[in-house]
CSV table of C-alpha atoms in Angstrom, one decimal:
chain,number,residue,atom,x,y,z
A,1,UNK,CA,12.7,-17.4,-30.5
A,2,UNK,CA,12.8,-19.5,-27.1
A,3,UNK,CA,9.3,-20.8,-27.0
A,4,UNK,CA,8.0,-20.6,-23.0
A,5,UNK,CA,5.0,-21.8,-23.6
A,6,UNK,CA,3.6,-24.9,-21.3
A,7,UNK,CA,0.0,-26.2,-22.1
A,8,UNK,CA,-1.9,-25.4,-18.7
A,9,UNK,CA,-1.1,-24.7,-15.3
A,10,UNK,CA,-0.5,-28.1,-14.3
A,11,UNK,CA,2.5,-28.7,-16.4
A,12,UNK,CA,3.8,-25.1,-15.7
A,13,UNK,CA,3.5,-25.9,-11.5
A,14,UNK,CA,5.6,-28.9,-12.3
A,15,UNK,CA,8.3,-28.9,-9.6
A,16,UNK,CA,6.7,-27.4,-6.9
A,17,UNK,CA,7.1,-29.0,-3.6
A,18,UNK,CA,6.2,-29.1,0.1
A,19,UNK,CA,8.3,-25.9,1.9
A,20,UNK,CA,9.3,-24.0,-0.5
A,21,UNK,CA,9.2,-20.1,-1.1
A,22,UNK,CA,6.8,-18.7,-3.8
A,23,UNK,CA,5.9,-15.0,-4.8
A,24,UNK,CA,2.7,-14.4,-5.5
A,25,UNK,CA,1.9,-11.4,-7.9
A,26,UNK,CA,-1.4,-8.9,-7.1
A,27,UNK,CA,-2.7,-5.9,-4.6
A,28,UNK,CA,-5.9,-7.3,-2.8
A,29,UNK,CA,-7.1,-9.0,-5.5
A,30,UNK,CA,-6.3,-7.6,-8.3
A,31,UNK,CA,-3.7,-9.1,-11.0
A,32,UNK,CA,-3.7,-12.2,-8.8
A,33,UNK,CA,-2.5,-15.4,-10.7
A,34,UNK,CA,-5.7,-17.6,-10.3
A,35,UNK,CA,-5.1,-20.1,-12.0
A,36,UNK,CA,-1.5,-20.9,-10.3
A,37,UNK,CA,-3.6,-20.6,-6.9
A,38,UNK,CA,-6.4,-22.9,-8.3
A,39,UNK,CA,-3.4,-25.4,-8.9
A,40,UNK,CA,-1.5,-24.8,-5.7
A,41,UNK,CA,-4.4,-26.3,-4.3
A,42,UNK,CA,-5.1,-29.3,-6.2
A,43,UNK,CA,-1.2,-29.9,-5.8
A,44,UNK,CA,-1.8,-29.4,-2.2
A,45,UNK,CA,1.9,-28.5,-1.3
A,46,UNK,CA,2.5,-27.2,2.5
A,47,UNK,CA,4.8,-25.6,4.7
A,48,UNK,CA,4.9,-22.6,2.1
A,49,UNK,CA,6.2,-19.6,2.8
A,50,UNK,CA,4.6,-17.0,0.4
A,51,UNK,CA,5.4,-13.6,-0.5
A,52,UNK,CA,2.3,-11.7,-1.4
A,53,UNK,CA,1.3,-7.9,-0.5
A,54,UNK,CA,-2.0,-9.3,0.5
A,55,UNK,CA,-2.8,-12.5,1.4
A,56,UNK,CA,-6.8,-12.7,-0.5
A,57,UNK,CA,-9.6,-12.6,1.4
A,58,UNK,CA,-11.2,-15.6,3.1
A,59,UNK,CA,-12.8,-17.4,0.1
A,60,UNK,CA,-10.6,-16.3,-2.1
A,61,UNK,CA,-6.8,-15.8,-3.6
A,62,UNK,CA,-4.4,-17.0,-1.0
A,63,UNK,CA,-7.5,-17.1,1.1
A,64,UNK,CA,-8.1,-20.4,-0.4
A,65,UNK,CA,-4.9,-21.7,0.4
A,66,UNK,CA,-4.8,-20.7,4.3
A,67,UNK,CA,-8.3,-22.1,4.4
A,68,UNK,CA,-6.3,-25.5,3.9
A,69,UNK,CA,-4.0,-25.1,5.9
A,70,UNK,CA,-1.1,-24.7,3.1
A,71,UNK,CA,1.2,-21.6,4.4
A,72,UNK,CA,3.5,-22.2,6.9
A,73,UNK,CA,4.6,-18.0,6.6
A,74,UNK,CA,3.2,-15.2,4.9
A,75,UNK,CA,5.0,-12.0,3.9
A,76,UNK,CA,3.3,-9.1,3.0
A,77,UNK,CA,2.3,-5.7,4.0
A,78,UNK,CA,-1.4,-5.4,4.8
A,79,UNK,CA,-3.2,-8.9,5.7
A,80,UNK,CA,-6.0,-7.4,7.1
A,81,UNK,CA,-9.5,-8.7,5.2
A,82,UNK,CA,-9.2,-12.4,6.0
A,83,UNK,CA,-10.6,-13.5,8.9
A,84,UNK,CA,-9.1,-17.2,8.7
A,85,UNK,CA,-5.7,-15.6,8.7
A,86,UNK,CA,-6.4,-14.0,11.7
A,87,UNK,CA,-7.4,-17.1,13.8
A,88,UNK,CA,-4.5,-19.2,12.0
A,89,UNK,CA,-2.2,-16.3,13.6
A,90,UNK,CA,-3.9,-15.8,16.9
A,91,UNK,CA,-3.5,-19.6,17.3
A,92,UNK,CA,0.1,-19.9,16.5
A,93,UNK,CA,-0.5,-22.5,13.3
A,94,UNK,CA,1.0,-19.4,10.7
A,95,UNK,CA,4.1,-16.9,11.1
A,96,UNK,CA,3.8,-13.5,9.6
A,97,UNK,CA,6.6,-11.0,8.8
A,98,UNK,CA,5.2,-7.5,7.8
A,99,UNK,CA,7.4,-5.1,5.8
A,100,UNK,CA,6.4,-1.4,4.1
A,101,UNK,CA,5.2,-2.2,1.0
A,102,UNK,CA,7.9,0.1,-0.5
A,103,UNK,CA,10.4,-1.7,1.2
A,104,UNK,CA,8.5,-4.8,0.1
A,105,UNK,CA,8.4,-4.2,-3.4
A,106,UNK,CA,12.2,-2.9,-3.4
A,107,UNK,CA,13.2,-6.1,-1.6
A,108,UNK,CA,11.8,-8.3,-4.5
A,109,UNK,CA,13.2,-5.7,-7.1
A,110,UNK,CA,16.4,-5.8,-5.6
A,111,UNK,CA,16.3,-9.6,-5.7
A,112,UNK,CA,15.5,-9.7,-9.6
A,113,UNK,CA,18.2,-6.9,-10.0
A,114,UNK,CA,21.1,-8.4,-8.0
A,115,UNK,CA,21.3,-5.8,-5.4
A,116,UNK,CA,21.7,-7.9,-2.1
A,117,UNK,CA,21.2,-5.0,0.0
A,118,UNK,CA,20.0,-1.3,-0.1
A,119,UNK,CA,19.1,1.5,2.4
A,120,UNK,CA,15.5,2.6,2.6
A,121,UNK,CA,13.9,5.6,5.8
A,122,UNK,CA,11.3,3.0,5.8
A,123,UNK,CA,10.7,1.9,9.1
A,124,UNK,CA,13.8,3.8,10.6
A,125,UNK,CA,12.9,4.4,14.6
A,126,UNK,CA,10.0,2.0,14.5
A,127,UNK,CA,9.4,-2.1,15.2
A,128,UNK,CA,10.5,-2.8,11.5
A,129,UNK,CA,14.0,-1.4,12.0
A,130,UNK,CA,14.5,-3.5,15.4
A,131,UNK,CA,18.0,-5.5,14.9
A,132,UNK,CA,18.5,-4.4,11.6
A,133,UNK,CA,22.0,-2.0,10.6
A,134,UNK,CA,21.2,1.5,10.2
A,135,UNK,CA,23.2,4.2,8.8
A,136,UNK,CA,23.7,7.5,8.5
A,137,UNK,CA,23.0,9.7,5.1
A,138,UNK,CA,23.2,13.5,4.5
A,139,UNK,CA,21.7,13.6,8.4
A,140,UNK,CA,19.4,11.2,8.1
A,141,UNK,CA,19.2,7.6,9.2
A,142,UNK,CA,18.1,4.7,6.8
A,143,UNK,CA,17.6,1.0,7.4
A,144,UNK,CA,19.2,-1.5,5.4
A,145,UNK,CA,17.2,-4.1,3.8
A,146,UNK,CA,18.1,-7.5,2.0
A,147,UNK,CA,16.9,-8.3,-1.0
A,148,UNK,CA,14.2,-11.4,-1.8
A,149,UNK,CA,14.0,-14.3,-4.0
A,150,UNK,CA,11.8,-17.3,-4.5
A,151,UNK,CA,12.0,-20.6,-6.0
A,152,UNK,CA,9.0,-20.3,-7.8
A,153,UNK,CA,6.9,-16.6,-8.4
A,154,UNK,CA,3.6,-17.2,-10.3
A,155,UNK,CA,2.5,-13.5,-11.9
A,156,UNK,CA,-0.2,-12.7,-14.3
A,157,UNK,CA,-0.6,-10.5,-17.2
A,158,UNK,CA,-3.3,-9.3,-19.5
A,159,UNK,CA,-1.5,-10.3,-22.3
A,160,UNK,CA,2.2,-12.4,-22.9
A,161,UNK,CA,3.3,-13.7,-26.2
A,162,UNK,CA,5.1,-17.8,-26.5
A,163,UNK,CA,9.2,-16.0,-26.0
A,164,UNK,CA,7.1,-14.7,-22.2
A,165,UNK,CA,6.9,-11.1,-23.0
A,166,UNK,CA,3.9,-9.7,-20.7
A,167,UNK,CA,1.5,-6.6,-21.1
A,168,UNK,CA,0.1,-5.9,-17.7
A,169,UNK,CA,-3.6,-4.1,-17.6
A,170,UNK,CA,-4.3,-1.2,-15.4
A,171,UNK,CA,-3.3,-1.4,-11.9
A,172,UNK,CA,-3.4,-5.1,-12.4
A,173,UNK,CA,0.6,-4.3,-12.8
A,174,UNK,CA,1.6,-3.6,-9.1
A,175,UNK,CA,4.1,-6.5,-7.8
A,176,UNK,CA,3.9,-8.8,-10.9
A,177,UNK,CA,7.2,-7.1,-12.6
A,178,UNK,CA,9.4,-7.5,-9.9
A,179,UNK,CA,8.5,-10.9,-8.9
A,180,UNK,CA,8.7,-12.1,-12.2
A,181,UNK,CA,12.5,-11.1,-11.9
A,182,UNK,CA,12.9,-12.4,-8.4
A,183,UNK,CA,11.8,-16.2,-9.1
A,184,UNK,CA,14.3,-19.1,-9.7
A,185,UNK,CA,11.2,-20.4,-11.9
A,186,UNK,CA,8.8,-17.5,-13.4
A,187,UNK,CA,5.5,-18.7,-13.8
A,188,UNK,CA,3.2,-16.2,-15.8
A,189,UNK,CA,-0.4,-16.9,-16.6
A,190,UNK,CA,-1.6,-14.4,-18.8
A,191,UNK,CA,-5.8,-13.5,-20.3
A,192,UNK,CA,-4.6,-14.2,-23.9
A,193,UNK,CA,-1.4,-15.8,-25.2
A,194,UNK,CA,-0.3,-14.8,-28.2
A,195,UNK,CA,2.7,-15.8,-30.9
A,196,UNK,CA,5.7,-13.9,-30.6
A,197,UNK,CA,5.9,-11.1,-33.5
A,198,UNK,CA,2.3,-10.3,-32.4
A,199,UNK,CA,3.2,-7.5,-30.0
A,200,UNK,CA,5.1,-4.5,-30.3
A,201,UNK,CA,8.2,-5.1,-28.5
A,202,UNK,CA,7.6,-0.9,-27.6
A,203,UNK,CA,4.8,-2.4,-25.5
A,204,UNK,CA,6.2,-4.9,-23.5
A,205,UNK,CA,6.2,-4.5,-19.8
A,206,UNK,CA,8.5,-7.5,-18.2
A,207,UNK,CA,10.7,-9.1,-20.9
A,208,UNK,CA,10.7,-13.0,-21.4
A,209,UNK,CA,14.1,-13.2,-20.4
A,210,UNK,CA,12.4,-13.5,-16.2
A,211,UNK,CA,9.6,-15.9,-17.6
A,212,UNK,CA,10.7,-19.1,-18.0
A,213,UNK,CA,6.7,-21.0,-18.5
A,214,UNK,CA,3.7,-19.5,-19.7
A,215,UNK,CA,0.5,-20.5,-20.4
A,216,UNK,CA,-3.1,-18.8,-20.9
A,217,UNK,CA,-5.4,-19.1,-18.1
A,218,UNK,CA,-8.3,-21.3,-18.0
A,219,UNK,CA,-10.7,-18.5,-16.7
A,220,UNK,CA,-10.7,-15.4,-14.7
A,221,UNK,CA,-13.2,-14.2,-12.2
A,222,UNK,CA,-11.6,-11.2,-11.1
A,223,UNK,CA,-13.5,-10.8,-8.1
A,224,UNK,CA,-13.6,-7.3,-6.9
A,225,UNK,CA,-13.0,-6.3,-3.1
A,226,UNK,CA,-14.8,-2.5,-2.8
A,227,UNK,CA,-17.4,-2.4,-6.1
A,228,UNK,CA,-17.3,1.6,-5.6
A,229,UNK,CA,-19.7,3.7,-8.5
A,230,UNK,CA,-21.4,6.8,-8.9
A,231,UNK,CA,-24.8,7.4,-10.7
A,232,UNK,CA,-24.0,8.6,-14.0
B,1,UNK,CA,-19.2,21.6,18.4
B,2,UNK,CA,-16.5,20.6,16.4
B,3,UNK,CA,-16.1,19.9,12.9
B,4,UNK,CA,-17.2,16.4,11.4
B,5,UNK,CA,-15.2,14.2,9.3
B,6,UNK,CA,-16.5,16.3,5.9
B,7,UNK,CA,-15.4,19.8,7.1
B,8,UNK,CA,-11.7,18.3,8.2
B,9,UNK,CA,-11.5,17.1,4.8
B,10,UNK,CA,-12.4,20.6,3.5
B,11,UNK,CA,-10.4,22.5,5.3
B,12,UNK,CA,-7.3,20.2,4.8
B,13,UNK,CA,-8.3,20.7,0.9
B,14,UNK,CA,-7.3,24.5,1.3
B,15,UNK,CA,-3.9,23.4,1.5
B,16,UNK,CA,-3.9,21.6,-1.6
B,17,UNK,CA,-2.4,23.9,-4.4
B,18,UNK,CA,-2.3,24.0,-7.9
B,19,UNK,CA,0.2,21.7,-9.6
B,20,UNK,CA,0.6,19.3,-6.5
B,21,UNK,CA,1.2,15.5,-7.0
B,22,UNK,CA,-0.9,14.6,-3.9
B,23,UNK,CA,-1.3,11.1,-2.3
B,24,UNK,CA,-4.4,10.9,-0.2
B,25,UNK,CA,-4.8,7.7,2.8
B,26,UNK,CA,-8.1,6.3,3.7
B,27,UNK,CA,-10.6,7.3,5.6
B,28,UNK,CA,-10.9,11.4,6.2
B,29,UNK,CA,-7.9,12.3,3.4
B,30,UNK,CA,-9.9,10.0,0.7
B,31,UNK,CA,-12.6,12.9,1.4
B,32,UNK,CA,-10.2,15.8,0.4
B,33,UNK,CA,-10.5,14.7,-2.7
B,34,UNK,CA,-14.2,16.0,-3.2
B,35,UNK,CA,-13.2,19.6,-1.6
B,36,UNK,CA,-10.3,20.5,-3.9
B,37,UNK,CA,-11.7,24.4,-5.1
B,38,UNK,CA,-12.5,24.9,-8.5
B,39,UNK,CA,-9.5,25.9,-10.5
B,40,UNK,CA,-7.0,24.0,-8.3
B,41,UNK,CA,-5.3,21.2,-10.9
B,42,UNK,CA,-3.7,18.5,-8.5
B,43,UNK,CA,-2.7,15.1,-9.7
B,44,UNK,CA,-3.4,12.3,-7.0
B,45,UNK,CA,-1.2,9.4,-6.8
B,46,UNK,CA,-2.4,5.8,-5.6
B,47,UNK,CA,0.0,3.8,-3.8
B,48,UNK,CA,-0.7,0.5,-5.9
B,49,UNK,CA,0.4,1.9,-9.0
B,50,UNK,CA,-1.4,5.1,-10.5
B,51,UNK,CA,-0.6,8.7,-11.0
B,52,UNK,CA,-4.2,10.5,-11.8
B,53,UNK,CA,-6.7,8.7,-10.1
B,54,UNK,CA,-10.3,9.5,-11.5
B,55,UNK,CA,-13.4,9.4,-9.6
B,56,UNK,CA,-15.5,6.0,-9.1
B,57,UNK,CA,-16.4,4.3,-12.5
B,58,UNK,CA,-20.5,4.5,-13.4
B,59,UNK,CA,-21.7,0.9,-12.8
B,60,UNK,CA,-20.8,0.1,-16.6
B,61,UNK,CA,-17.4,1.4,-16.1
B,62,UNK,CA,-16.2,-0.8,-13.4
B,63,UNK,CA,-13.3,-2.4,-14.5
B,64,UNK,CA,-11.9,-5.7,-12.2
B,65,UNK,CA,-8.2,-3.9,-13.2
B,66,UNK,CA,-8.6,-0.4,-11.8
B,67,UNK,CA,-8.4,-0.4,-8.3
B,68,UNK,CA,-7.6,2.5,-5.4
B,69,UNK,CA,-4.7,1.4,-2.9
B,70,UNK,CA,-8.4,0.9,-0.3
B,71,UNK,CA,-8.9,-1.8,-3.3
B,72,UNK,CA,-12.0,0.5,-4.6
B,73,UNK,CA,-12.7,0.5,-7.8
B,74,UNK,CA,-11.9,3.7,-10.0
B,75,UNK,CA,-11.1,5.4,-13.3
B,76,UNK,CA,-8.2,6.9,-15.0
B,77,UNK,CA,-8.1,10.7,-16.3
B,78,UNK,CA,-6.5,12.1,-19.3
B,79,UNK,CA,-3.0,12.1,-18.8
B,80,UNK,CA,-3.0,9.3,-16.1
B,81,UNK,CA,-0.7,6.8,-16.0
B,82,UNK,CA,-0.1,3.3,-14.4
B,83,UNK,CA,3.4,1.7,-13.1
B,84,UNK,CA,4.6,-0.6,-11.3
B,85,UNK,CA,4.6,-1.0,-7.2
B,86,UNK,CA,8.4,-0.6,-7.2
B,87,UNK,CA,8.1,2.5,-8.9
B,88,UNK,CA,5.1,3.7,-7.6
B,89,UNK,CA,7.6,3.9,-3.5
B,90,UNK,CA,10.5,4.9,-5.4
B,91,UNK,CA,8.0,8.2,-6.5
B,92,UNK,CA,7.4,8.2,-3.1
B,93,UNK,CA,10.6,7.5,-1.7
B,94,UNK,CA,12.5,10.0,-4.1
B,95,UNK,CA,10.2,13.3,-2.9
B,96,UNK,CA,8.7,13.6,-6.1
B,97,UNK,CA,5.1,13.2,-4.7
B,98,UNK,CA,4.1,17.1,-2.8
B,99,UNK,CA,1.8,15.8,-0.1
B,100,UNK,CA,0.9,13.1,1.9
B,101,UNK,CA,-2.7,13.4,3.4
B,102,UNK,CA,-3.2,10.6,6.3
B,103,UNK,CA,-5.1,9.7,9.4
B,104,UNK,CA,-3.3,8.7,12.6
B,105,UNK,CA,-3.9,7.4,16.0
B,106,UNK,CA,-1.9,9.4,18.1
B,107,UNK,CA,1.1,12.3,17.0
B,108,UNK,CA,3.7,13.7,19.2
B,109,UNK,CA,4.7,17.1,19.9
B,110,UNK,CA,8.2,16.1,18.1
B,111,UNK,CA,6.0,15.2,15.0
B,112,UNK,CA,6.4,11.4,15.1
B,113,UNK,CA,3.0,9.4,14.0
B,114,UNK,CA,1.6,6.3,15.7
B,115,UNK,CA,-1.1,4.8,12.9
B,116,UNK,CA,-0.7,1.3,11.9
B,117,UNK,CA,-0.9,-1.3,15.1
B,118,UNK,CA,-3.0,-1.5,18.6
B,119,UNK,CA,-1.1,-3.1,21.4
B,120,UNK,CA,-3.6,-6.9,22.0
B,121,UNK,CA,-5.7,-6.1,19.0
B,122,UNK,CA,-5.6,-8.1,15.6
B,123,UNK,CA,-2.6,-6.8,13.7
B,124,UNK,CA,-3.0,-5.7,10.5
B,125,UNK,CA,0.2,-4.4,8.4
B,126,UNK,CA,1.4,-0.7,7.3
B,127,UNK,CA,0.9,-0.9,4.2
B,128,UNK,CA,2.3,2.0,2.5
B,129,UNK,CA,2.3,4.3,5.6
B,130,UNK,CA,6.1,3.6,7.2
B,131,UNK,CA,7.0,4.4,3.2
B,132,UNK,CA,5.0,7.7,3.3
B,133,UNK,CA,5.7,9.2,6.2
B,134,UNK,CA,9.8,8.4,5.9
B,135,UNK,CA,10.0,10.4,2.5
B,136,UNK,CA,7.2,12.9,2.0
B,137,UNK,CA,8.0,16.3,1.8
B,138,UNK,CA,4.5,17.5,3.6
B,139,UNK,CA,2.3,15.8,5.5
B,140,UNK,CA,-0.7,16.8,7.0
B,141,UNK,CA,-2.6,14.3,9.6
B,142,UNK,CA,-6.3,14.1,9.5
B,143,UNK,CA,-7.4,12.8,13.3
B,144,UNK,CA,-10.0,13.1,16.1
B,145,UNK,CA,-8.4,15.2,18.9
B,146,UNK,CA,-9.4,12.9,21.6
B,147,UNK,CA,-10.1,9.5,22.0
B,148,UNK,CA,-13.3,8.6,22.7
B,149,UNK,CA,-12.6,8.0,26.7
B,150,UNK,CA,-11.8,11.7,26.3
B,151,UNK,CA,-8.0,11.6,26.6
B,152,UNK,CA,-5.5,13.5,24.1
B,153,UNK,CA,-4.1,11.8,20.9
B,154,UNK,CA,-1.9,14.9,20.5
B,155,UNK,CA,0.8,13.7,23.4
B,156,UNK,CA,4.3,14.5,24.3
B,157,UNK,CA,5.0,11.4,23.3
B,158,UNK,CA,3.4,8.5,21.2
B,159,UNK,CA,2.0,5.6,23.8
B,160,UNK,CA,1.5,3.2,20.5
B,161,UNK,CA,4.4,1.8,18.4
B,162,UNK,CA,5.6,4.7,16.0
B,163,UNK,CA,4.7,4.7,12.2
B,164,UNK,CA,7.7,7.0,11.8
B,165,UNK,CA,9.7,9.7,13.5
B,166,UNK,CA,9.6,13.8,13.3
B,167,UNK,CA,7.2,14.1,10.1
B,168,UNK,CA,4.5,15.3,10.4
B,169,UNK,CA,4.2,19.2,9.6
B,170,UNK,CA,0.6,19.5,10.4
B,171,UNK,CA,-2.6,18.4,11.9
B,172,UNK,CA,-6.0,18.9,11.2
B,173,UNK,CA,-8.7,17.9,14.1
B,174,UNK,CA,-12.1,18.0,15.2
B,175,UNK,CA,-11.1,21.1,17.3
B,176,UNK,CA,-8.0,23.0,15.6
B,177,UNK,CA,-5.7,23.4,13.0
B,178,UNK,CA,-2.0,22.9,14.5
B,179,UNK,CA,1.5,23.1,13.1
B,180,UNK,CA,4.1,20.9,14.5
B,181,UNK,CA,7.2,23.0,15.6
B,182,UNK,CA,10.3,22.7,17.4
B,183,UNK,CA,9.0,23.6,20.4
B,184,UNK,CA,5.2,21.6,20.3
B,185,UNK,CA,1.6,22.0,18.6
B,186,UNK,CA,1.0,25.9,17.5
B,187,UNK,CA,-2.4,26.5,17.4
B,188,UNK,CA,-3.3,28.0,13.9
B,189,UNK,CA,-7.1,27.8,14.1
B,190,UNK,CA,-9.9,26.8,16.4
B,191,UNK,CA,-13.2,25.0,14.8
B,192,UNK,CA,-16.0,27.1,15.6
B,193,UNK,CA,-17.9,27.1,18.7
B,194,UNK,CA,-14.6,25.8,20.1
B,195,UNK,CA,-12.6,27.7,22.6
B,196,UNK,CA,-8.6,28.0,23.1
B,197,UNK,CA,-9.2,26.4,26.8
B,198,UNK,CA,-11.1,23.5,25.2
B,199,UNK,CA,-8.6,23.0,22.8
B,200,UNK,CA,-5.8,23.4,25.7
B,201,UNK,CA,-7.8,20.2,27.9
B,202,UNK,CA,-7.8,18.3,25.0
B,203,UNK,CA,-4.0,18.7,24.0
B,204,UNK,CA,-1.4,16.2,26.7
B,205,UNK,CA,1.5,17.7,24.3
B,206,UNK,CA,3.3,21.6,24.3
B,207,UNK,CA,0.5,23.4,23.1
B,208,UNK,CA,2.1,27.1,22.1
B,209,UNK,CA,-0.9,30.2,21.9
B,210,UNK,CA,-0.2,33.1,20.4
B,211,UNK,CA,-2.1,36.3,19.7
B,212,UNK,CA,-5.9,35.6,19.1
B,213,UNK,CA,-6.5,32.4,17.3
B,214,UNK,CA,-8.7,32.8,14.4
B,215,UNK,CA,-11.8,30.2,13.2
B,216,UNK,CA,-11.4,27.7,11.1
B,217,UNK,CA,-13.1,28.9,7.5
B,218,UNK,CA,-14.3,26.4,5.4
């Protein structure tokens, strides 16, 4: 079996360079590749364009790498709890393209699957479908959207095994299977890497054949956004 | 006068019916969620990638990895199950999800929905709601009737930029319960205390009476 394994997340960032286009896998931040960020930093790259749903939270996730300055462009649905994105947009210094976060996650699948284009009701009638082709379908109208690829997509998994199979943990799953796909260079950082044989290939969320580096992350905060509970 | 946030949610959970694969927005429609009657078996889907969302976890339940699409921590139920973003919309975008609860800013008389972007104010994404409101089947809108300068939300036409066009089926306010037709807002139901002229002032859009219009029960 193809071994993908790299030894730490500064041999498996190798390559990256100043302008490029990266996806980054998570919803707020949850199943957010931390320890690619953590390295993005100390790499200090710039003029990125990322691809994100969210883009963190001030101290925190991409958060940390607005905060110095390293995104020339986000892309992502919902920006809205980071308060240094907000003055970085107000004052011209970042670009941001919003997109339904169907559409956004159907863009990235398409890009992994091959599909350039597709037709989505997304947006149809609204700001989103401004200057885009629309077309007709059994009386309704649909937008066409283009598909979207990165150089390098950075994803995280609960657990991967050294061929890059990943097993994804509650809702930790969102964008991380379809970016995985989408990404010239798939970088997945998983909780605990494991030899290949040691899980059941029944089990496996996002073959290795998208992965092409993984390692095992050094550690993993998790931070939570909305710590909800109930008294027992 | 009026109902508060609490008895919208309650009386938008009467039209929740058994068997329903229900997605519920922030705010007012996460609320619904605690009024479904006894009896009624509904399965509600979050956005970011789960079909059988759970109530919140106790504190030593909370689990980094189980998150609400308001990014609130949660639990799974027997029989839930967890999936990818991609396939989460194409649930969405394929009809297979019953009803779509959500809040909005303004809605026209033609059933379009402004509720994602102010004109000069910080903008801060859809999200999911251009997706929702394109495919669902049924959607009912949870909203103030007026702003709080006084002046309609229910117009002839949206003044903010359009969330989608010609979906929304139904409306439940502060004042009434309304049903979007062909020809404008039918009244259903007035909240108690609250009078058909009341509900008239408040309404800029085609607002069609007919016969007496019952209270709301909740």
């Amino acid at each position: 079996m193809i071994n993908k394994t790299v030894k730490n997340a500064q041999e498996a960032l190798q390559g990256v360079q100043d302008s490029m286009t990266l996806m980054l896998g998570g919803f707020g931040l949850c199943g957010i590749p931390e320890n690619s960020i953590q390295e993005l930093l100390r790499l200090g790259v710039k003029d990125l364009t990322c691809i994100s749903n969210n883009a963190g939270v001030d101290d925190f996730g991409i958060g940390l790498l607005l905060q110095k300055r390293q995104v020339r462009k986000m892309i992502s649905s919902y920006v809205g709890e980071n308060a240094e994105f907000e003055r970085q947009l107000l004052s011209g210094e970042l670009e941001v393209e919003l997109i339904p976060q169907g559409t956004l996650a159907e863009r990235i699948r398409a890009g992994g699957a091959g599909i350039p284009a597709f037709f989505t009701p997304a947006g149809y009638g609204t700001e989103v479908g401004e200057g885009k082709e629309s077309r007709e379908f059994n009386g309704k109208r649909y937008l066409m959207e283009e598909w979207l690829k990165a150089d390098f997509s950075f994803v995280k998994a609960w657990k991967g095994d050294t061929a890059g199979n990943l097993i994804f943990k509650g809702t930790a799953r969102n964008f991380n299977p379809m970016m995985a796909a989408a990404g010239k260079i798939t970088v997945a950082e998983v909780e605990e890497l494991v030899p290949a044989g040691e899980l059941d290939p029944n089990m496996i969320h996002t073959p290795g054949i998208y992965v092409q580096r993984i390692f095992q992350g050094e550690k993993y905060e998790k931070r939570i956004e909305q710590r909800t509970v109930r008294t027992a | 006068m009026g109902l508060d946030k609490n008895q919208i949610a309650k009386r938008i959970a009467k039209e929740v019916k058994n068997g329903m694969y229900v997605n519920l927005g922030i705010g007012i429609p996460t609320l619904v969620a605690n009024y479904i009657p006894e009896g009624v078996e509904v399965v509600l889907q979050s956005e970011n990638g789960l079909l059988g969302m759970g109530p919140f976890p106790t504190e030593d339940k909370v689990d980094a990895d189980l998150i609400n699409a308001g990014k609130q921590t949660i639990t799974t139920l027997p029989g839930s199950s967890i999936f990818s973003s991609a396939e989460s919309f194409g649930m969405i975008r394929g009809e297979h999800v019953d009803l779509t609860i959500l809040g909005a800013m303004e809605v026209s008389e033609q059933g379009d929905i402004a509720n994602w972007k102010i004109p000069g104010k910080m903008v801060k994404g859809m999200g999911g709601a251009m997706d929702l409101v394109a495919s669902a089947k049924n959607i009912i809108v949870a909203m103030q009737h007026t702003a709080r300068d006084g002046s309609s939300k229910l117009l002839k036409e949206c003044t903010l930029p359009i969330t989608g066009l010609k979906c929304i089926k139904k409306i439940v306010t502060d004042l009434a319960v309304l049903e979007v037709t062909e020809d404008g807002f039918k009244l259903l139901e007035r909240a108690p205390g609250v009078t058909v002229e009341d509900i008239q002032k408040a309404t800029e859009g085609r607002l069609i009476v007919e016969g007496d219009i019952p209270e709301v029960q909740i």
